[in-house]
CSV table of N, CA and C in Angstrom, one decimal:
chain,number,residue,atom,x,y,z
W,55,MET,N,9.2,-9.5,4.8
W,55,MET,CA,9.4,-9.5,6.4
W,55,MET,C,10.7,-8.1,6.5
W,56,LEU,N,10.8,-6.9,7.1
W,56,LEU,CA,11.3,-5.8,7.2
W,56,LEU,C,12.2,-5.7,8.3
W,57,GLY,N,11.6,-6.6,9.3
W,57,GLY,CA,11.9,-6.4,10.8
W,57,GLY,C,11.4,-5.3,11.5
W,58,LEU,N,10.4,-4.7,11.1
W,58,LEU,CA,9.8,-3.4,11.8
W,58,LEU,C,8.3,-4.0,11.8
W,59,PRO,N,8.0,-4.5,13.1
W,59,PRO,CA,6.7,-5.4,13.5
W,59,PRO,C,5.5,-4.9,12.9
W,60,GLU,N,5.2,-3.2,13.6
W,60,GLU,CA,4.0,-2.8,13.2
W,60,GLU,C,4.2,-2.7,11.6
W,61,VAL,N,5.1,-2.1,10.7
W,61,VAL,CA,5.2,-1.9,9.1
W,61,VAL,C,5.1,-3.5,9.0
W,62,ASP,N,5.5,-4.8,9.1
W,62,ASP,CA,5.1,-6.0,8.9
W,62,ASP,C,3.9,-6.3,9.0
W,63,ALA,N,3.2,-6.1,10.1
W,63,ALA,CA,1.9,-6.5,10.4
W,63,ALA,C,1.1,-5.7,9.4
W,64,GLN,N,1.3,-4.4,9.1
W,64,GLN,CA,0.4,-3.7,8.4
W,64,GLN,C,0.6,-4.0,6.3
W,65,HIS,N,1.8,-4.3,6.6
W,65,HIS,CA,2.1,-5.4,5.0
W,65,HIS,C,1.4,-6.7,4.6
W,66,GLU,N,0.9,-7.2,6.0
W,66,GLU,CA,0.1,-8.4,5.9
W,66,GLU,C,-1.5,-7.7,5.6
W,67,GLY,N,-1.5,-6.9,6.4
W,67,GLY,CA,-3.0,-6.5,6.1
W,67,GLY,C,-3.2,-5.8,5.0
W,68,VAL,N,-2.4,-5.2,3.9
W,68,VAL,CA,-2.7,-4.5,2.8
W,68,VAL,C,-2.8,-5.8,1.9
W,69,PHE,N,-2.2,-6.9,1.9
W,69,PHE,CA,-1.9,-8.0,0.9
W,69,PHE,C,-3.4,-8.9,1.5
W,70,TRP,N,-4.0,-8.7,2.7
W,70,TRP,CA,-5.2,-9.6,2.8
W,70,TRP,C,-6.1,-9.1,2.6
W,71,ARG,N,-6.3,-7.5,2.4
W,71,ARG,CA,-7.3,-6.4,2.1
W,71,ARG,C,-7.7,-7.0,0.5
W,72,ILE,N,-6.2,-7.1,-0.3
W,72,ILE,CA,-6.2,-7.2,-1.9
W,72,ILE,C,-7.2,-8.6,-2.0
W,73,GLU,N,-6.4,-9.8,-1.1
W,73,GLU,CA,-7.1,-10.8,-1.6
W,73,GLU,C,-8.4,-10.7,-1.4
W,74,ARG,N,-9.2,-10.1,-0.1
W,74,ARG,CA,-10.7,-10.5,-0.1
W,74,ARG,C,-10.9,-9.2,-1.0
W,75,MET,N,-10.5,-8.7,-1.8
W,75,MET,CA,-11.2,-7.6,-2.5
W,75,MET,C,-10.8,-8.4,-4.1
W,76,LYS,N,-10.4,-9.4,-4.2
W,76,LYS,CA,-10.4,-10.5,-5.3
W,76,LYS,C,-11.3,-11.2,-5.1
W,77,PHE,N,-11.4,-12.0,-4.2
W,77,PHE,CA,-12.3,-12.8,-3.8
W,77,PHE,C,-13.7,-12.1,-4.3
W,78,GLU,N,-14.3,-11.0,-3.3
W,78,GLU,CA,-15.3,-10.6,-3.7
W,78,GLU,C,-15.6,-10.0,-5.1
W,79,SER,N,-14.6,-9.5,-5.7
W,79,SER,CA,-14.9,-9.5,-7.2
W,79,SER,C,-15.1,-10.3,-8.0
W,80,ILE,N,-14.6,-11.4,-7.9
W,80,ILE,CA,-14.9,-12.6,-8.4
W,80,ILE,C,-16.2,-12.9,-8.3
W,81,GLU,N,-16.6,-12.9,-6.8
W,81,GLU,CA,-18.0,-13.4,-6.6
W,81,GLU,C,-19.4,-12.1,-7.4
W,82,GLN,N,-19.0,-11.0,-7.2
W,82,GLN,CA,-19.6,-10.2,-7.8
W,82,GLN,C,-19.4,-9.7,-9.3
W,83,ASN,N,-18.7,-10.1,-9.7
W,83,ASN,CA,-18.0,-9.8,-10.9
W,83,ASN,C,-17.8,-8.1,-11.4
W,84,GLY,N,-17.4,-7.7,-10.7
W,84,GLY,CA,-17.0,-6.5,-10.1
W,84,GLY,C,-16.4,-5.9,-9.1
W,85,LEU,N,-16.0,-4.8,-8.9
W,85,LEU,CA,-15.1,-4.6,-7.8
W,85,LEU,C,-16.2,-3.6,-6.6
W,86,PRO,N,-15.8,-4.3,-5.8
W,86,PRO,CA,-16.9,-3.7,-4.4
W,86,PRO,C,-16.1,-2.6,-3.7
W,87,LYS,N,-17.1,-1.6,-4.0
W,87,LYS,CA,-16.3,-0.2,-3.6
W,87,LYS,C,-16.2,-0.3,-2.1
W,88,ALA,N,-17.1,-0.8,-1.4
W,88,ALA,CA,-16.6,-0.7,0.0
W,88,ALA,C,-15.0,-1.3,0.4
W,89,ARG,N,-14.6,-2.1,-0.5
W,89,ARG,CA,-13.8,-2.8,-0.2
W,89,ARG,C,-12.5,-2.0,-0.7
W,90,LEU,N,-12.7,-1.4,-1.9
W,90,LEU,CA,-11.6,-0.7,-2.4
W,90,LEU,C,-11.4,0.7,-1.4
W,91,ASP,N,-12.7,1.3,-0.9
W,91,ASP,CA,-12.7,2.0,0.2
W,91,ASP,C,-11.5,1.6,1.5
W,92,ASP,N,-11.7,0.6,2.1
W,92,ASP,CA,-11.2,0.0,3.0
W,92,ASP,C,-9.5,0.0,2.7
W,93,LEU,N,-9.3,-0.6,1.5
W,93,LEU,CA,-8.0,-0.5,1.0
W,93,LEU,C,-7.1,0.5,1.4
W,94,LEU,N,-7.8,1.9,0.7
W,94,LEU,CA,-7.2,2.9,-0.1
W,94,LEU,C,-7.3,3.8,1.9
W,95,ASP,N,-8.1,3.3,2.8
W,95,ASP,CA,-7.8,3.8,4.1
W,95,ASP,C,-7.1,3.3,4.7
W,96,TYR,N,-6.5,1.7,4.8
W,96,TYR,CA,-5.8,1.1,5.3
W,96,TYR,C,-4.2,1.6,4.8
W,97,LEU,N,-4.0,1.6,3.5
W,97,LEU,CA,-2.8,2.1,2.9
W,97,LEU,C,-2.3,3.6,3.5
W,98,ALA,N,-3.7,4.4,3.7
W,98,ALA,CA,-3.5,5.7,4.2
W,98,ALA,C,-2.8,5.9,5.3
W,99,LEU,N,-3.2,4.6,6.6
W,99,LEU,CA,-2.7,4.4,7.8
W,99,LEU,C,-1.3,4.1,7.6
W,100,HIS,N,-1.0,2.9,6.8
W,100,HIS,CA,0.2,2.7,6.5
W,100,HIS,C,0.9,3.6,6.4
W,101,PHE,N,0.7,4.0,5.2
W,101,PHE,CA,1.8,5.2,4.6
W,101,PHE,C,1.9,6.3,6.1
W,102,ARG,N,1.2,6.8,6.7
W,102,ARG,CA,1.3,7.7,7.9
W,102,ARG,C,2.0,7.3,9.3
W,103,THR,N,2.1,5.5,9.1
W,103,THR,CA,3.0,4.9,10.3
W,103,THR,C,4.5,4.7,9.8
W,104,GLU,N,4.9,4.5,8.5
W,104,GLU,CA,6.2,4.9,8.0
W,104,GLU,C,6.3,6.6,8.0
W,105,GLU,N,5.9,7.2,7.9
W,105,GLU,CA,6.0,8.7,8.0
W,105,GLU,C,6.2,8.9,9.3
W,106,ALA,N,5.7,8.7,10.3
W,106,ALA,CA,5.5,8.9,11.7
W,106,ALA,C,7.2,8.1,12.1
W,107,LEU,N,7.4,6.9,11.6
W,107,LEU,CA,8.9,6.1,11.9
W,107,LEU,C,9.9,7.1,11.1
W,108,ALA,N,9.7,7.5,10.3
W,108,ALA,CA,10.6,8.1,9.6
W,108,ALA,C,11.2,9.7,10.4
W,109,GLU,N,9.5,10.3,10.7
W,109,GLU,CA,9.9,11.6,11.5
W,109,GLU,C,10.8,11.1,12.8
W,110,ALA,N,10.0,10.5,13.4
W,110,ALA,CA,11.0,10.3,14.9
W,110,ALA,C,12.2,9.9,14.8
W,111,ALA,N,13.0,9.3,14.2
W,111,ALA,CA,14.1,8.9,13.5
W,111,ALA,C,14.8,10.3,12.8
W,112,GLY,N,14.2,10.9,12.3
W,112,GLY,CA,14.8,12.1,11.7
W,112,GLY,C,15.4,11.6,10.7
W,113,LEU,N,15.0,10.9,9.5
W,113,LEU,CA,15.6,10.7,8.2
W,113,LEU,C,14.6,11.3,7.7
W,114,PRO,N,15.3,11.5,6.2
W,114,PRO,CA,15.0,12.0,5.1
W,114,PRO,C,13.8,11.3,4.5
W,115,PHE,N,12.7,11.7,4.4
W,115,PHE,CA,11.4,11.0,3.8
W,115,PHE,C,10.9,11.7,2.4
W,116,ASP,N,11.4,12.6,2.3
W,116,ASP,CA,10.2,13.7,1.4
W,116,ASP,C,9.7,13.0,-0.2
W,117,ASP,N,10.9,11.8,-0.5
W,117,ASP,CA,11.0,11.3,-2.1
W,117,ASP,C,9.7,10.2,-1.5
W,118,HIS,N,10.0,9.5,-0.8
W,118,HIS,CA,8.7,8.5,-0.3
W,118,HIS,C,7.5,9.1,0.3
W,119,PHE,N,7.5,10.1,1.0
W,119,PHE,CA,6.0,11.0,1.2
W,119,PHE,C,5.9,11.2,-0.1
W,120,ALA,N,6.1,11.8,-1.0
W,120,ALA,CA,5.3,11.9,-2.3
W,120,ALA,C,4.7,10.8,-3.0
W,121,SER,N,5.7,9.7,-2.8
W,121,SER,CA,5.7,8.5,-3.4
W,121,SER,C,3.8,8.0,-3.0
W,122,HIS,N,4.1,8.0,-1.5
W,122,HIS,CA,2.6,7.8,-0.8
W,122,HIS,C,1.5,8.5,-1.7
W,123,ARG,N,1.5,9.6,-1.4
W,123,ARG,CA,0.7,10.8,-1.9
W,123,ARG,C,0.3,10.7,-3.0
W,124,HIS,N,1.2,10.2,-4.4
W,124,HIS,CA,1.2,9.9,-5.5
W,124,HIS,C,0.0,8.9,-5.5
W,125,THR,N,0.4,7.6,-4.9
W,125,THR,CA,0.1,6.6,-4.9
W,125,THR,C,-1.4,6.3,-4.9
W,126,LEU,N,-1.8,6.8,-3.3
W,126,LEU,CA,-3.1,7.0,-3.3
W,126,LEU,C,-4.2,8.0,-3.8
W,127,ASP,N,-3.7,8.9,-4.7
W,127,ASP,CA,-4.2,9.6,-5.8
W,127,ASP,C,-4.7,9.1,-7.0
W,128,MET,N,-3.7,7.9,-7.4
W,128,MET,CA,-3.4,7.2,-8.4
W,128,MET,C,-4.8,6.3,-8.4
W,129,LEU,N,-4.5,5.7,-7.1
W,129,LEU,CA,-5.4,4.1,-7.0
W,129,LEU,C,-6.6,4.7,-6.9
W,130,ARG,N,-7.1,5.8,-6.5
W,130,ARG,CA,-8.4,6.3,-6.0
W,130,ARG,C,-8.8,6.8,-7.2
W,131,ARG,N,-8.1,7.1,-8.7
W,131,ARG,CA,-8.6,8.0,-9.4
W,131,ARG,C,-8.7,6.3,-10.5
W,132,TRP,N,-7.9,5.4,-10.6
W,132,TRP,CA,-8.2,3.9,-11.3
W,132,TRP,C,-9.1,3.2,-10.6
W,133,GLY,N,-9.5,3.4,-9.4
W,133,GLY,CA,-10.4,2.5,-8.5
W,133,GLY,C,-11.7,2.9,-9.2
W,134,ASP,N,-12.1,4.5,-9.4
W,134,ASP,CA,-13.2,5.2,-9.8
W,134,ASP,C,-13.3,4.9,-11.3
W,135,ARG,N,-12.4,4.4,-11.9
W,135,ARG,CA,-12.6,4.1,-13.6
W,135,ARG,C,-12.8,3.0,-13.3
W,136,VAL,N,-12.5,1.6,-12.5
W,136,VAL,CA,-13.0,0.5,-12.7
W,136,VAL,C,-14.3,0.5,-12.2
W,137,LEU,N,-14.7,0.9,-11.3
W,137,LEU,CA,-16.3,1.4,-11.0
W,137,LEU,C,-16.9,1.8,-11.8
W,138,ALA,N,-16.6,2.8,-13.0
W,138,ALA,CA,-17.5,3.2,-13.8
W,138,ALA,C,-17.3,2.7,-15.1
W,139,GLY,N,-16.8,1.0,-14.9
W,139,GLY,CA,-16.6,0.5,-16.3
W,139,GLY,C,-15.6,1.0,-17.1
W,140,GLU,N,-14.9,1.7,-16.9
W,140,GLU,CA,-13.6,2.1,-17.8
W,140,GLU,C,-12.8,1.4,-17.8
W,141,LEU,N,-12.2,0.6,-16.7
W,141,LEU,CA,-11.0,-0.1,-16.5
W,141,LEU,C,-11.8,-1.5,-16.2
W,142,ASP,N,-10.5,-2.8,-16.6
W,142,ASP,CA,-11.0,-3.5,-16.4
W,142,ASP,C,-10.6,-4.3,-14.4
W,143,VAL,N,-11.8,-4.7,-13.9
W,143,VAL,CA,-11.3,-5.1,-12.5
W,143,VAL,C,-9.9,-6.0,-12.0
W,144,PHE,N,-10.2,-6.7,-13.3
W,144,PHE,CA,-8.8,-7.9,-12.4
W,144,PHE,C,-7.6,-7.3,-13.0
W,145,GLY,N,-7.2,-6.6,-14.1
W,145,GLY,CA,-6.0,-6.2,-14.3
W,145,GLY,C,-5.8,-5.1,-13.3
W,146,PHE,N,-6.6,-4.5,-12.9
W,146,PHE,CA,-6.6,-3.3,-11.5
W,146,PHE,C,-6.2,-4.1,-10.5
W,147,LEU,N,-6.7,-5.2,-10.3
W,147,LEU,CA,-6.3,-6.3,-8.7
W,147,LEU,C,-5.0,-6.8,-9.1
W,148,ARG,N,-4.7,-7.0,-10.2
W,148,ARG,CA,-3.3,-7.7,-10.6
W,148,ARG,C,-2.3,-6.4,-10.4
W,149,TYR,N,-2.5,-5.5,-10.6
W,149,TYR,CA,-1.8,-4.6,-10.9
W,149,TYR,C,-1.5,-3.9,-9.5
W,150,LEU,N,-2.4,-3.8,-8.4
W,150,LEU,CA,-2.3,-3.8,-7.1
W,150,LEU,C,-1.1,-4.8,-6.2
W,151,GLU,N,-1.4,-5.8,-6.2
W,151,GLU,CA,-0.4,-6.9,-6.2
W,151,GLU,C,0.6,-6.2,-6.8
W,152,ILE,N,1.2,-6.4,-7.8
W,152,ILE,CA,2.6,-5.9,-8.1
W,152,ILE,C,2.9,-4.8,-7.6
W,153,TRP,N,2.1,-3.3,-7.5
W,153,TRP,CA,2.5,-2.4,-7.4
W,153,TRP,C,2.8,-2.5,-6.0
W,154,PHE,N,2.0,-3.1,-5.0
W,154,PHE,CA,2.6,-3.1,-3.5
W,154,PHE,C,3.7,-4.2,-3.3
W,155,GLU,N,3.8,-5.0,-4.2
W,155,GLU,CA,5.2,-6.0,-3.9
W,155,GLU,C,6.4,-5.1,-4.3
W,156,ARG,N,6.1,-4.3,-5.5
W,156,ARG,CA,7.4,-3.4,-5.8
W,156,ARG,C,7.9,-2.4,-4.8
W,157,HIS,N,6.8,-1.6,-4.4
W,157,HIS,CA,6.7,-0.9,-3.1
W,157,HIS,C,7.5,-1.0,-1.8
W,158,ILE,N,7.4,-2.2,-1.7
W,158,ILE,CA,7.8,-3.0,-0.4
W,158,ILE,C,9.5,-3.1,-0.9
W,159,LEU,N,9.4,-3.6,-2.3
W,159,LEU,CA,10.8,-4.1,-2.5
W,159,LEU,C,11.8,-3.1,-2.4
W,160,HIS,N,11.4,-2.0,-3.1
W,160,HIS,CA,12.1,-0.6,-3.8
W,160,HIS,C,12.1,0.3,-3.0
W,161,GLU,N,10.9,0.4,-2.0
W,161,GLU,CA,10.6,1.7,-1.5
W,161,GLU,C,11.1,1.3,0.2
W,162,ASP,N,10.3,0.6,0.5
W,162,ASP,CA,10.2,0.1,2.0
W,162,ASP,C,11.0,-0.4,2.5
W,163,LEU,N,11.8,-1.3,1.7
W,163,LEU,CA,13.3,-2.3,2.5
W,163,LEU,C,14.1,-1.5,2.5
W,164,PRO,N,14.3,-0.8,1.5
W,164,PRO,CA,16.0,0.7,1.7
W,164,PRO,C,15.4,1.5,2.8
W,165,PHE,N,14.2,1.6,3.0
W,165,PHE,CA,13.7,2.5,4.4
W,165,PHE,C,13.7,1.9,5.8
W,166,ALA,N,13.4,0.7,5.6
W,166,ALA,CA,13.6,0.1,7.0
W,166,ALA,C,15.0,-0.1,7.1
W,167,ARG,N,15.8,-1.0,6.3
W,167,ARG,CA,17.6,-0.7,6.5
W,167,ARG,C,17.8,0.6,7.5
W,168,GLU,N,17.7,1.5,6.5
W,168,GLU,CA,18.2,3.2,7.0
W,168,GLU,C,17.2,3.3,8.3
W,169,LEU,N,16.2,2.7,8.5
W,169,LEU,CA,15.7,3.3,10.0
W,169,LEU,C,16.6,2.2,11.1
W,170,LEU,N,16.6,0.9,10.7
W,170,LEU,CA,17.0,0.0,11.7
W,170,LEU,C,18.5,0.2,12.2
W,171,ALA,N,19.0,0.9,11.1
W,171,ALA,CA,20.4,1.4,11.1
W,171,ALA,C,21.0,2.4,11.9
W,172,SER,N,19.8,3.4,11.9
W,172,SER,CA,19.9,4.6,12.6
W,172,SER,C,19.4,4.3,14.3
W,173,GLN,N,18.4,3.1,14.2
W,173,GLN,CA,18.2,2.7,15.7
W,173,GLN,C,19.5,2.3,16.1
W,174,GLN,N,19.9,1.6,15.8
W,174,GLN,CA,21.0,0.9,16.1
W,174,GLN,C,22.3,1.9,16.5
W,175,ALA,N,22.3,2.4,15.5
W,175,ALA,CA,23.3,3.9,15.9
W,175,ALA,C,23.6,4.4,17.3
W,176,LYS,N,21.8,4.5,17.3
W,176,LYS,CA,21.4,5.4,18.7
W,176,LYS,C,21.4,4.3,19.9
W,177,GLY,N,21.7,3.4,19.9
W,177,GLY,CA,21.3,2.3,20.8
W,177,GLY,C,20.0,1.9,21.1
W,178,GLY,N,19.2,1.8,20.1
W,178,GLY,CA,17.7,1.5,20.6
W,178,GLY,C,17.4,0.3,19.8
């Protein structure tokens, strides 16, 4: 939990979508494209939320923004490769979990601390 209610709720939404995709992948023995699309759409929404918060606070966000764009592109390419049978679905799903946990710890947590400190300094 970062202390940013909207972002924290979206993090839960991302993990829930990954878990749902894992469950359905096991059931179907393959990656459900609709679930992949839903996850990537939700990640894009989540990234826009973080970007809007940074912009509203006047925080530098260029590196984090670039990471968001790179991540969405990479996950789409890898997801397409899984759907084409070129990559293992369960390796991809495990990577998603690890990537998102690391993203929260190494990018979102420092961002949240900076944002909360900025808000506190401004009296909000």
